[in-house]
Short mmCIF file of C-alpha atoms in Angstrom, two decimals:
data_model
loop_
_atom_site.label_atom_id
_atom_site.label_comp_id
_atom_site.label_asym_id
_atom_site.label_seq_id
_atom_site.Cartn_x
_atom_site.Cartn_y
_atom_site.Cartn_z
CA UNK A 1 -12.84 -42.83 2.22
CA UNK A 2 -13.42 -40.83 -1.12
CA UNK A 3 -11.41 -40.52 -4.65
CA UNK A 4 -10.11 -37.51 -4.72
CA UNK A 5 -8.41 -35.47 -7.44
CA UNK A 6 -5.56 -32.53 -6.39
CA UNK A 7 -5.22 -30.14 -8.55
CA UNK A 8 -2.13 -27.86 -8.52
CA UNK A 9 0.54 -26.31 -10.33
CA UNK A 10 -1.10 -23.93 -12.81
CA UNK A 11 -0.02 -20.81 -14.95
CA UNK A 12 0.11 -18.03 -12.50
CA UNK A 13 3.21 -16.75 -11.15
CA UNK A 14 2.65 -18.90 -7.75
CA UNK A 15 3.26 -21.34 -9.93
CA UNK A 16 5.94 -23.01 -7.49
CA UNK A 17 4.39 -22.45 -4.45
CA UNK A 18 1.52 -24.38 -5.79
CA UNK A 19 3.19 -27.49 -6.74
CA UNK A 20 4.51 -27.41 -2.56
CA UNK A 21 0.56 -26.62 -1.69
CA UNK A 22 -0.01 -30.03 -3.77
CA UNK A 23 2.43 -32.41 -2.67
CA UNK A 24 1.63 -31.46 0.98
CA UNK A 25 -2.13 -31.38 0.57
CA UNK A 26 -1.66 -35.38 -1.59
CA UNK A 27 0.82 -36.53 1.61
CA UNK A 28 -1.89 -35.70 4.03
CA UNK A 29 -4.92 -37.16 2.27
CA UNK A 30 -3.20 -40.58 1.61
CA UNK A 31 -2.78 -40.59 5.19
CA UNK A 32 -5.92 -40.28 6.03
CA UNK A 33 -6.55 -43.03 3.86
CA UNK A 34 -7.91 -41.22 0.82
CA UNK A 35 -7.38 -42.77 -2.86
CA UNK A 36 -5.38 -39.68 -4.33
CA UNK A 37 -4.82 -38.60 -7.85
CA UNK A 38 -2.31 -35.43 -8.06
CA UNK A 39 -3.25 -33.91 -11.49
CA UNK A 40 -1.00 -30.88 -12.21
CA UNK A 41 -2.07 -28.32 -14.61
CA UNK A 42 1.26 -27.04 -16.42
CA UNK A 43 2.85 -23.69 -17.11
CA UNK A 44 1.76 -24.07 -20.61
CA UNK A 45 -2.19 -24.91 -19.50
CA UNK A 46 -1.63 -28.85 -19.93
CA UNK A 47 -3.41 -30.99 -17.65
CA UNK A 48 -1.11 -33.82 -17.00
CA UNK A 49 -3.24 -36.56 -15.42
CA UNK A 50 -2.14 -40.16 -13.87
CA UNK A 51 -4.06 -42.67 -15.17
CA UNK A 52 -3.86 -44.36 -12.09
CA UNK A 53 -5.05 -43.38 -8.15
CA UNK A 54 -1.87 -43.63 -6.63
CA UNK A 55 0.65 -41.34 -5.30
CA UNK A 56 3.92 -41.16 -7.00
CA UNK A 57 5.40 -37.88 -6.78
CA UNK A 58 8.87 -36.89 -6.86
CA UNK A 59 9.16 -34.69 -3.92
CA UNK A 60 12.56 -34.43 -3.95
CA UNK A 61 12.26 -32.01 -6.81
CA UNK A 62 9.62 -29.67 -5.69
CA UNK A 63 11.14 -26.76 -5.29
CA UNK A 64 12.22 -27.03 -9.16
CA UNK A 65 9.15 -27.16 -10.99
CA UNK A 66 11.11 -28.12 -14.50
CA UNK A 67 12.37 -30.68 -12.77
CA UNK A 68 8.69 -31.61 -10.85
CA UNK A 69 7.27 -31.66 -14.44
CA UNK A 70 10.10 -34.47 -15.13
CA UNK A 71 10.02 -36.89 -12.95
CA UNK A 72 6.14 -36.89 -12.55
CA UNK A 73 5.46 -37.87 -15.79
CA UNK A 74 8.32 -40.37 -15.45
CA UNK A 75 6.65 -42.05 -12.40
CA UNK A 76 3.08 -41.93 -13.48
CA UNK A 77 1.54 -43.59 -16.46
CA UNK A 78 0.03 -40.42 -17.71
CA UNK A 79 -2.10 -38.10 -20.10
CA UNK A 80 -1.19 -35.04 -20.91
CA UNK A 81 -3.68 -32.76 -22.86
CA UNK A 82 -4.54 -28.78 -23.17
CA UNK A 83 -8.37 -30.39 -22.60
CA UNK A 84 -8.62 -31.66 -18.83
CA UNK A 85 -9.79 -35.60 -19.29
CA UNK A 86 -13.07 -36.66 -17.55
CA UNK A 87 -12.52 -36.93 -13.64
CA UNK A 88 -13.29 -40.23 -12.00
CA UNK A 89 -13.63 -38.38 -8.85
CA UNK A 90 -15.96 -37.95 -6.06
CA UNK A 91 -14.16 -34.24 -4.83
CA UNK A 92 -11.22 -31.91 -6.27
CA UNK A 93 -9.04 -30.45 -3.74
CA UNK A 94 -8.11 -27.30 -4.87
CA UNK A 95 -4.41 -26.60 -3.95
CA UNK A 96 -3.90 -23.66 -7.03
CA UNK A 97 -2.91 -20.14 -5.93
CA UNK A 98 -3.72 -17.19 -8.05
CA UNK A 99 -4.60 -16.88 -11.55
CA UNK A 100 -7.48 -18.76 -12.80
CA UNK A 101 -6.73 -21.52 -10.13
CA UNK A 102 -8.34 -18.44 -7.31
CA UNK A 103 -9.47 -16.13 -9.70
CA UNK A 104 -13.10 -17.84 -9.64
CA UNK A 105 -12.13 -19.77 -13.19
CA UNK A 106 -11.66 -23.58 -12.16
CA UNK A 107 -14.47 -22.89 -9.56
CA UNK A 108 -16.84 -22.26 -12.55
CA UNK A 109 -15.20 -24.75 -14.65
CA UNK A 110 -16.02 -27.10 -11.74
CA UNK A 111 -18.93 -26.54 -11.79
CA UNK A 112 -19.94 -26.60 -14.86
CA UNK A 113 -19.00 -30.48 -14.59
CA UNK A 114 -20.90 -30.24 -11.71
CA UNK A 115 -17.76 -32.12 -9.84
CA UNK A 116 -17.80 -30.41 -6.42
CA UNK A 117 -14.66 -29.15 -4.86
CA UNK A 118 -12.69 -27.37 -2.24
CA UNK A 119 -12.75 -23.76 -0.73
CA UNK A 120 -14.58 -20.70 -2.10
CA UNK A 121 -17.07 -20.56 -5.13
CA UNK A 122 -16.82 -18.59 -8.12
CA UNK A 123 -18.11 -15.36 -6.83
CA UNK A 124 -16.18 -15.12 -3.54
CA UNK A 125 -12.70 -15.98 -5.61
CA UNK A 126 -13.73 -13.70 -8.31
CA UNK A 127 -14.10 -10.61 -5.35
CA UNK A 128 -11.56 -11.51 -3.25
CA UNK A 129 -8.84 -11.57 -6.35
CA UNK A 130 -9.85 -8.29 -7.28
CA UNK A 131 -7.52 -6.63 -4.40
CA UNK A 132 -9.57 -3.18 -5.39
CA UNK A 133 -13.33 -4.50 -5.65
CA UNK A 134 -12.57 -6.69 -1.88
CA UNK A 135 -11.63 -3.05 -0.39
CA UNK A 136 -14.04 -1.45 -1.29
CA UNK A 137 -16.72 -4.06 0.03
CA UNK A 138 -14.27 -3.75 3.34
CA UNK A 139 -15.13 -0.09 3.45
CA UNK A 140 -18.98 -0.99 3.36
CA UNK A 141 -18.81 -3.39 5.72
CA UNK A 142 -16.93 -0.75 8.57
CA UNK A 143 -13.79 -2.54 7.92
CA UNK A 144 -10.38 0.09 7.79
CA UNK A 145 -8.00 -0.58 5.28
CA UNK A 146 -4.92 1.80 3.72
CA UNK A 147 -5.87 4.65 1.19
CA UNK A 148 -5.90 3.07 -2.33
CA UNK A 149 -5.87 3.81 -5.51
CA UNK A 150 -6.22 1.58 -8.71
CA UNK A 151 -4.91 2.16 -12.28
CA UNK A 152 -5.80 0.57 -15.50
CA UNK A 153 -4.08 -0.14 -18.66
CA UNK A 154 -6.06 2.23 -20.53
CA UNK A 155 -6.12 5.21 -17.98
CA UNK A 156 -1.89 5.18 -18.11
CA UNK A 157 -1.61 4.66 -21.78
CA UNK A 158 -3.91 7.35 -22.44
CA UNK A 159 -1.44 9.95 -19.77
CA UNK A 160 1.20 7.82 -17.52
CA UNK A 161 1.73 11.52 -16.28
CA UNK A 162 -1.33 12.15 -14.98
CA UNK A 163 -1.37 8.38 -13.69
CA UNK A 164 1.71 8.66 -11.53
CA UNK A 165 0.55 12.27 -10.05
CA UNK A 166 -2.50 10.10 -9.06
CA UNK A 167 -0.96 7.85 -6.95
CA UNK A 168 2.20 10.18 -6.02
CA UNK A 169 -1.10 11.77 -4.10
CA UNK A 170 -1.00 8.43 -1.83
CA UNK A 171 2.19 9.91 -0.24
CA UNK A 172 5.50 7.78 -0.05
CA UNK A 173 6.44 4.94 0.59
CA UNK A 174 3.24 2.92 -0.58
CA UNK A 175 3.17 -0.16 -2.45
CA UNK A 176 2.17 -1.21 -5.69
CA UNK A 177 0.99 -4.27 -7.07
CA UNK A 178 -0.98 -6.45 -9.54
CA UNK A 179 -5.16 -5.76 -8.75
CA UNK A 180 -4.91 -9.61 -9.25
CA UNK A 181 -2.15 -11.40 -7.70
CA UNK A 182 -1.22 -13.51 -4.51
CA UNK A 183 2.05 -13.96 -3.09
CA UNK A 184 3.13 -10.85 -2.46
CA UNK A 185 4.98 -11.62 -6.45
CA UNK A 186 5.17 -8.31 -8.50
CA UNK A 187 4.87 -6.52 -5.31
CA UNK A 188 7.11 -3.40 -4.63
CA UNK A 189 8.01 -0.57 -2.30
CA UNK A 190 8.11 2.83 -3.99
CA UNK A 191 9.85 5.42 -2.28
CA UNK A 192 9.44 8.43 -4.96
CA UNK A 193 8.09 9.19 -8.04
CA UNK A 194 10.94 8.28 -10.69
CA UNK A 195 10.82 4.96 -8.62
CA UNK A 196 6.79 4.75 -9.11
CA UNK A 197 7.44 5.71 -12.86
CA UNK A 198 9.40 2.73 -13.60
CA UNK A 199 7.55 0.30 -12.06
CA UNK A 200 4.08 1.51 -12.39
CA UNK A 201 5.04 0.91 -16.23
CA UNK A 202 7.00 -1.87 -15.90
CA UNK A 203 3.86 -3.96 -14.11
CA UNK A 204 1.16 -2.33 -16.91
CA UNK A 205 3.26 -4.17 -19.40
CA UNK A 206 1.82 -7.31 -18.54
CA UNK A 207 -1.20 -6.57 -16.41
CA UNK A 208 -4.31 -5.19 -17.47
CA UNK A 209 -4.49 -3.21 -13.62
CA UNK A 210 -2.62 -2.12 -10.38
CA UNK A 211 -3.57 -0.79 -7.34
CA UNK A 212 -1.72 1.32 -4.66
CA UNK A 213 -1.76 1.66 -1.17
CA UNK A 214 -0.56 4.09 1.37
CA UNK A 215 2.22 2.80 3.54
CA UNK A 216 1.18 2.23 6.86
CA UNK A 217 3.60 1.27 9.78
CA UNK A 218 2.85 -1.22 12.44
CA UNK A 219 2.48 -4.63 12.83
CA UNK A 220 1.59 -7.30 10.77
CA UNK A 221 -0.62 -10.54 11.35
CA UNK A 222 -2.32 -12.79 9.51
CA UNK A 223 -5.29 -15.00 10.76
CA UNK A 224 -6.63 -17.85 9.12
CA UNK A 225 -10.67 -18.93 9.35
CA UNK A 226 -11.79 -22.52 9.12
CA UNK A 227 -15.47 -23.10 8.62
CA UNK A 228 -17.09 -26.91 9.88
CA UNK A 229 -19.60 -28.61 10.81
CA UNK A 230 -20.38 -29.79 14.41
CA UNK A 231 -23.39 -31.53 15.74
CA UNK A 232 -25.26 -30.76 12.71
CA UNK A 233 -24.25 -27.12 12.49
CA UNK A 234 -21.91 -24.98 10.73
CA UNK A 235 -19.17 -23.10 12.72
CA UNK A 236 -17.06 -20.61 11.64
CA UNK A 237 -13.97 -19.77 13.44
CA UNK A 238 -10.85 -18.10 13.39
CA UNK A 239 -7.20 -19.41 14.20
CA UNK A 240 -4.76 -18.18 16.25
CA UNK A 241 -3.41 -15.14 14.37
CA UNK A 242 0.44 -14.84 13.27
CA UNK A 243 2.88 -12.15 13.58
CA UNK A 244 5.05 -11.39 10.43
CA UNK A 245 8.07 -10.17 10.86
CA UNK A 246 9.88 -9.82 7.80
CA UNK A 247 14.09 -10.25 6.99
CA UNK A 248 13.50 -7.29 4.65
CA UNK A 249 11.57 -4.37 3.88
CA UNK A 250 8.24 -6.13 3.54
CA UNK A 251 6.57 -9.28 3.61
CA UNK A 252 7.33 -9.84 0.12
CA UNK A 253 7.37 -13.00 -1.86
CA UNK A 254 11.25 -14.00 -0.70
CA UNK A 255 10.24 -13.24 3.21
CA UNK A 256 7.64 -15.37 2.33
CA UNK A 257 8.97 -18.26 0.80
CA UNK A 258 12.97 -18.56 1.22
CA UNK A 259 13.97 -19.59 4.53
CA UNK A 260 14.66 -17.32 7.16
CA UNK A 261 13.33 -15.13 4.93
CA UNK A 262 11.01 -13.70 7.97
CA UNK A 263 10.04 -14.55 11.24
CA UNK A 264 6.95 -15.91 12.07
CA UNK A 265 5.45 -16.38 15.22
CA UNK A 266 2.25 -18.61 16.49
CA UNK A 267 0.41 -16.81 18.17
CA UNK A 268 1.40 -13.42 17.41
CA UNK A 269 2.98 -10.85 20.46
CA UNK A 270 -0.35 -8.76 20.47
CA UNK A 271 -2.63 -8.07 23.71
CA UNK A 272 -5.72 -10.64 24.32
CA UNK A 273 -8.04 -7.72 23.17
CA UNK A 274 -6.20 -7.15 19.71
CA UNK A 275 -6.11 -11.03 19.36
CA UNK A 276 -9.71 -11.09 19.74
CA UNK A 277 -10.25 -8.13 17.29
CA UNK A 278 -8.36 -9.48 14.46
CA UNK A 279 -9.83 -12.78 14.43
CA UNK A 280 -13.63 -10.84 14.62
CA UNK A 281 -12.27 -8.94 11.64
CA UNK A 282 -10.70 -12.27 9.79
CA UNK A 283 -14.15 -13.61 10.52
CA UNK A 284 -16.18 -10.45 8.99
CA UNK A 285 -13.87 -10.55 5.83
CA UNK A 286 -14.75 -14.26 5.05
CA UNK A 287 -18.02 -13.44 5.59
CA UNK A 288 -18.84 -10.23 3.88
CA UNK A 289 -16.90 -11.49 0.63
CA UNK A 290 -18.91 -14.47 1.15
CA UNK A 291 -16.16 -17.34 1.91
CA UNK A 292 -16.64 -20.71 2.12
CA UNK A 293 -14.53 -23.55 3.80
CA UNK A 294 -11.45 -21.16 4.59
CA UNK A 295 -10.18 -18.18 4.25
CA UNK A 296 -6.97 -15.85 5.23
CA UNK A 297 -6.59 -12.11 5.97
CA UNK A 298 -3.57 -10.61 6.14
CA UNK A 299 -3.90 -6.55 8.54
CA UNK A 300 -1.70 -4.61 9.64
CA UNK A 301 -2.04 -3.20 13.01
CA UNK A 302 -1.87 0.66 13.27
CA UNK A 303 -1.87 2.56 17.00
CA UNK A 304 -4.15 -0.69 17.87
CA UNK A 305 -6.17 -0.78 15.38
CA UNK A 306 -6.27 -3.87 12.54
CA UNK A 307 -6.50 -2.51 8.95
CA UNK A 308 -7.08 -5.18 6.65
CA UNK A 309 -4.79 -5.64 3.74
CA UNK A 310 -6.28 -8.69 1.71
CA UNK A 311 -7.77 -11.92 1.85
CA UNK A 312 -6.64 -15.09 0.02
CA UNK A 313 -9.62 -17.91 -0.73
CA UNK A 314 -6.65 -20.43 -1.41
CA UNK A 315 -3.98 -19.73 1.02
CA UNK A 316 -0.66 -21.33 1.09
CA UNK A 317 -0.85 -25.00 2.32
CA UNK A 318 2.56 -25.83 2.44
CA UNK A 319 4.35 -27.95 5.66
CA UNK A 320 5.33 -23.96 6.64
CA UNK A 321 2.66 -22.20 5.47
CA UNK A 322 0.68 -19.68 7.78
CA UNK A 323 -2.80 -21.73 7.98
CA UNK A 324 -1.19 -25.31 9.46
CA UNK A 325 1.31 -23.47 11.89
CA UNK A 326 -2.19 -21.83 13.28
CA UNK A 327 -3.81 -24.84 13.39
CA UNK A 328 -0.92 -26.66 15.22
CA UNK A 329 -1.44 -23.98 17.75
CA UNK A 330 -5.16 -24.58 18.07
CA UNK A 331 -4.67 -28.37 18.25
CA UNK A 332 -6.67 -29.17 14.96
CA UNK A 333 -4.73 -31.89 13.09
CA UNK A 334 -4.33 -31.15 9.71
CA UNK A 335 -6.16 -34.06 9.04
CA UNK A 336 -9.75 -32.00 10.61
CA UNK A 337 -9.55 -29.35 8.67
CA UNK A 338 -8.83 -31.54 5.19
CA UNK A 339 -11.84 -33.39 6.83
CA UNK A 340 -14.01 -30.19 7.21
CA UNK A 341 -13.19 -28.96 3.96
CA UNK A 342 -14.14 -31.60 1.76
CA UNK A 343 -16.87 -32.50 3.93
CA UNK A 344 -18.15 -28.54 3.33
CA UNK A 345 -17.02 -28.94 -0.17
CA UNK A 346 -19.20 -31.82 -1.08
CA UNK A 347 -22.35 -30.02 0.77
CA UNK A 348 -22.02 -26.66 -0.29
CA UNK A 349 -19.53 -26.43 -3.67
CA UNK A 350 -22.27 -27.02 -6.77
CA UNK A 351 -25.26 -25.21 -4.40
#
């Protein structure tokens, strides 16, 4: 059994949904009979560290992460520090969501310390974050994915006319959002251009870029890929792929998170040879952004065909999250894949 640090929490807006990604991702390691050291990295960019492997976490709070913040450093004897302490750790399980927890930051922060860790490595993160940069390598690699267009800070403060008639070319409805983001947060359906106006500026207030995409209707999946070793040799494969069908307009971050927000369903209602193609396609995306240890991709399927919308390097890993309700329907215990990954973390993280 190793040591292993968690990290989660952080200072992107997925704040929240990281501290659930941690708490689950600590409850599942202690049973496997991991020491576990939950280290959450603050709104503010303190590191609040136990001194102590144990795990004392007050999950009845974690949906209120004021409250988390509390009664975690009540229960632990801990540090807390804008300078992470040194890790007495063989492995850090990454359980951050956007930001510079998936943004390729920590990765390279990790190592740096050369202290291995979970999931994808700097580069991968770095590409994958950048919604517009991934599409483009999705086009090169005979993937199909929605029209897009990407704005910068500059280009709209220099003529936010001449920005909106830009993407007012994509046609309406499309949707806009942060180049760099996760969670569907920030994420919005614009159905004209006063509406694209407002939020088009509204979004370059505090990001640096957005991209656009052309609305496309049909239906959405999203298929997770695990990546493991077996008799000596590495496997990739891809889950059973979920259907998301969403309470409101979109899979947005309330569909995603509140319940009965949206429906999803394991495996999804598509024909055998769709199935098939989406999880070939989930499989090429992890690959040609150059994945490791898993990886989701969200498409949305048009007249039959998948069109890829993005990939996440650190997907939710919450007790509902997308990734373990696939698994459950592939019979891998959660326990496996936590297996797999820090067994392909420790190989593969600081090569």
């Amino acid at each position: 059994m190793a040591k292993i640090a968690v990290f989660f929490g952080g200072s992107s807006t997925e704040h929240s949904i990281s501290i659930r990604t941690g708490c689950f991702i600590c409850k599942t390691l202690h049973t496997m009979g991991h020491s576990v050291k939950p280290i959450l990295w603050t709104k503010e960019g303190d590191w609040v560290v136990p001194l102590e492997y144990r795990l004392e976490l007050p999950f009845e709070s974690v949906n209120s992460p004021d409250s988390f913040l509390e009664g975690f450093q009540k229960r632990n004897g801990v540090k807390r520090s804008p300078i992470l302490p040194s890790l007495d750790a063989e492995i850090v399980f990454l359980g951050l969501h956007g930001g510079k927890g998936e943004d390729g930051s920590i990765q390279g922060f990790l190592s740096v310390l050369g202290i291995p860790y979970t999931g994808s490595g700097v580069t991968a993160s770095a590409i994958a974050m950048d919604k517009t940069r991934a599409n483009q390598i999705f086009l090169q690699s005979g993937q199909k994915v929605a029209p897009f267009f990407e704005i910068r800070k500059e280009e709209y403060d220099s003529s936010p006319k001449a920005a909106v008639t830009k993407l007012a070319s994509l046609g309406f409805p499309q949707f806009l959002k942060p180049v760099e983001g996760g969670s569907s947060v920030s994420t919005h359906k614009i159905n004209d251009s006063s509406q694209l106006e407002t939020r088009l500026g509204a979004i370059l207030q505090t990001e640096s870029k957005v991209m656009s995409q052309a609305f496309l209707a049909g239906t959405e999946v999203s298929c997770g890929v695990l990546e493991r070793y077996r008799n000596g040799e590495l496997q990739t494969i891809a889950l059973p792929a979920t259907e998301i069908v969403p309470g409101g307009e979109f899979f947005d971050f309330e569909s995603k998170y509140k319940s009965g927000g949206s429906s999803e369903i394991t495996p999804a209602r598509i024909p055998d040879d769709q199935m098939k193609r989406v999880q070939e396609l989930a499989i090429s995306a992890h690959r040609s952004l150059g994945c490791r240890g898993y990886s989701r991709t969200d498409f949305i399927i048009v007249n039959g065909e998948p069109h890829i919308l993005e990939t996440n390097t650190l997907p939710g890993m919450t007790e509902t999250s997308l990734i373990p309700q696939q698994a459950a329907a592939a019979n891998i215990p959660m326990e496996e894949v936590f297996a797999d990954l820090i067994e392909i973390g420790l190989k593969h993280s600081l090569s």
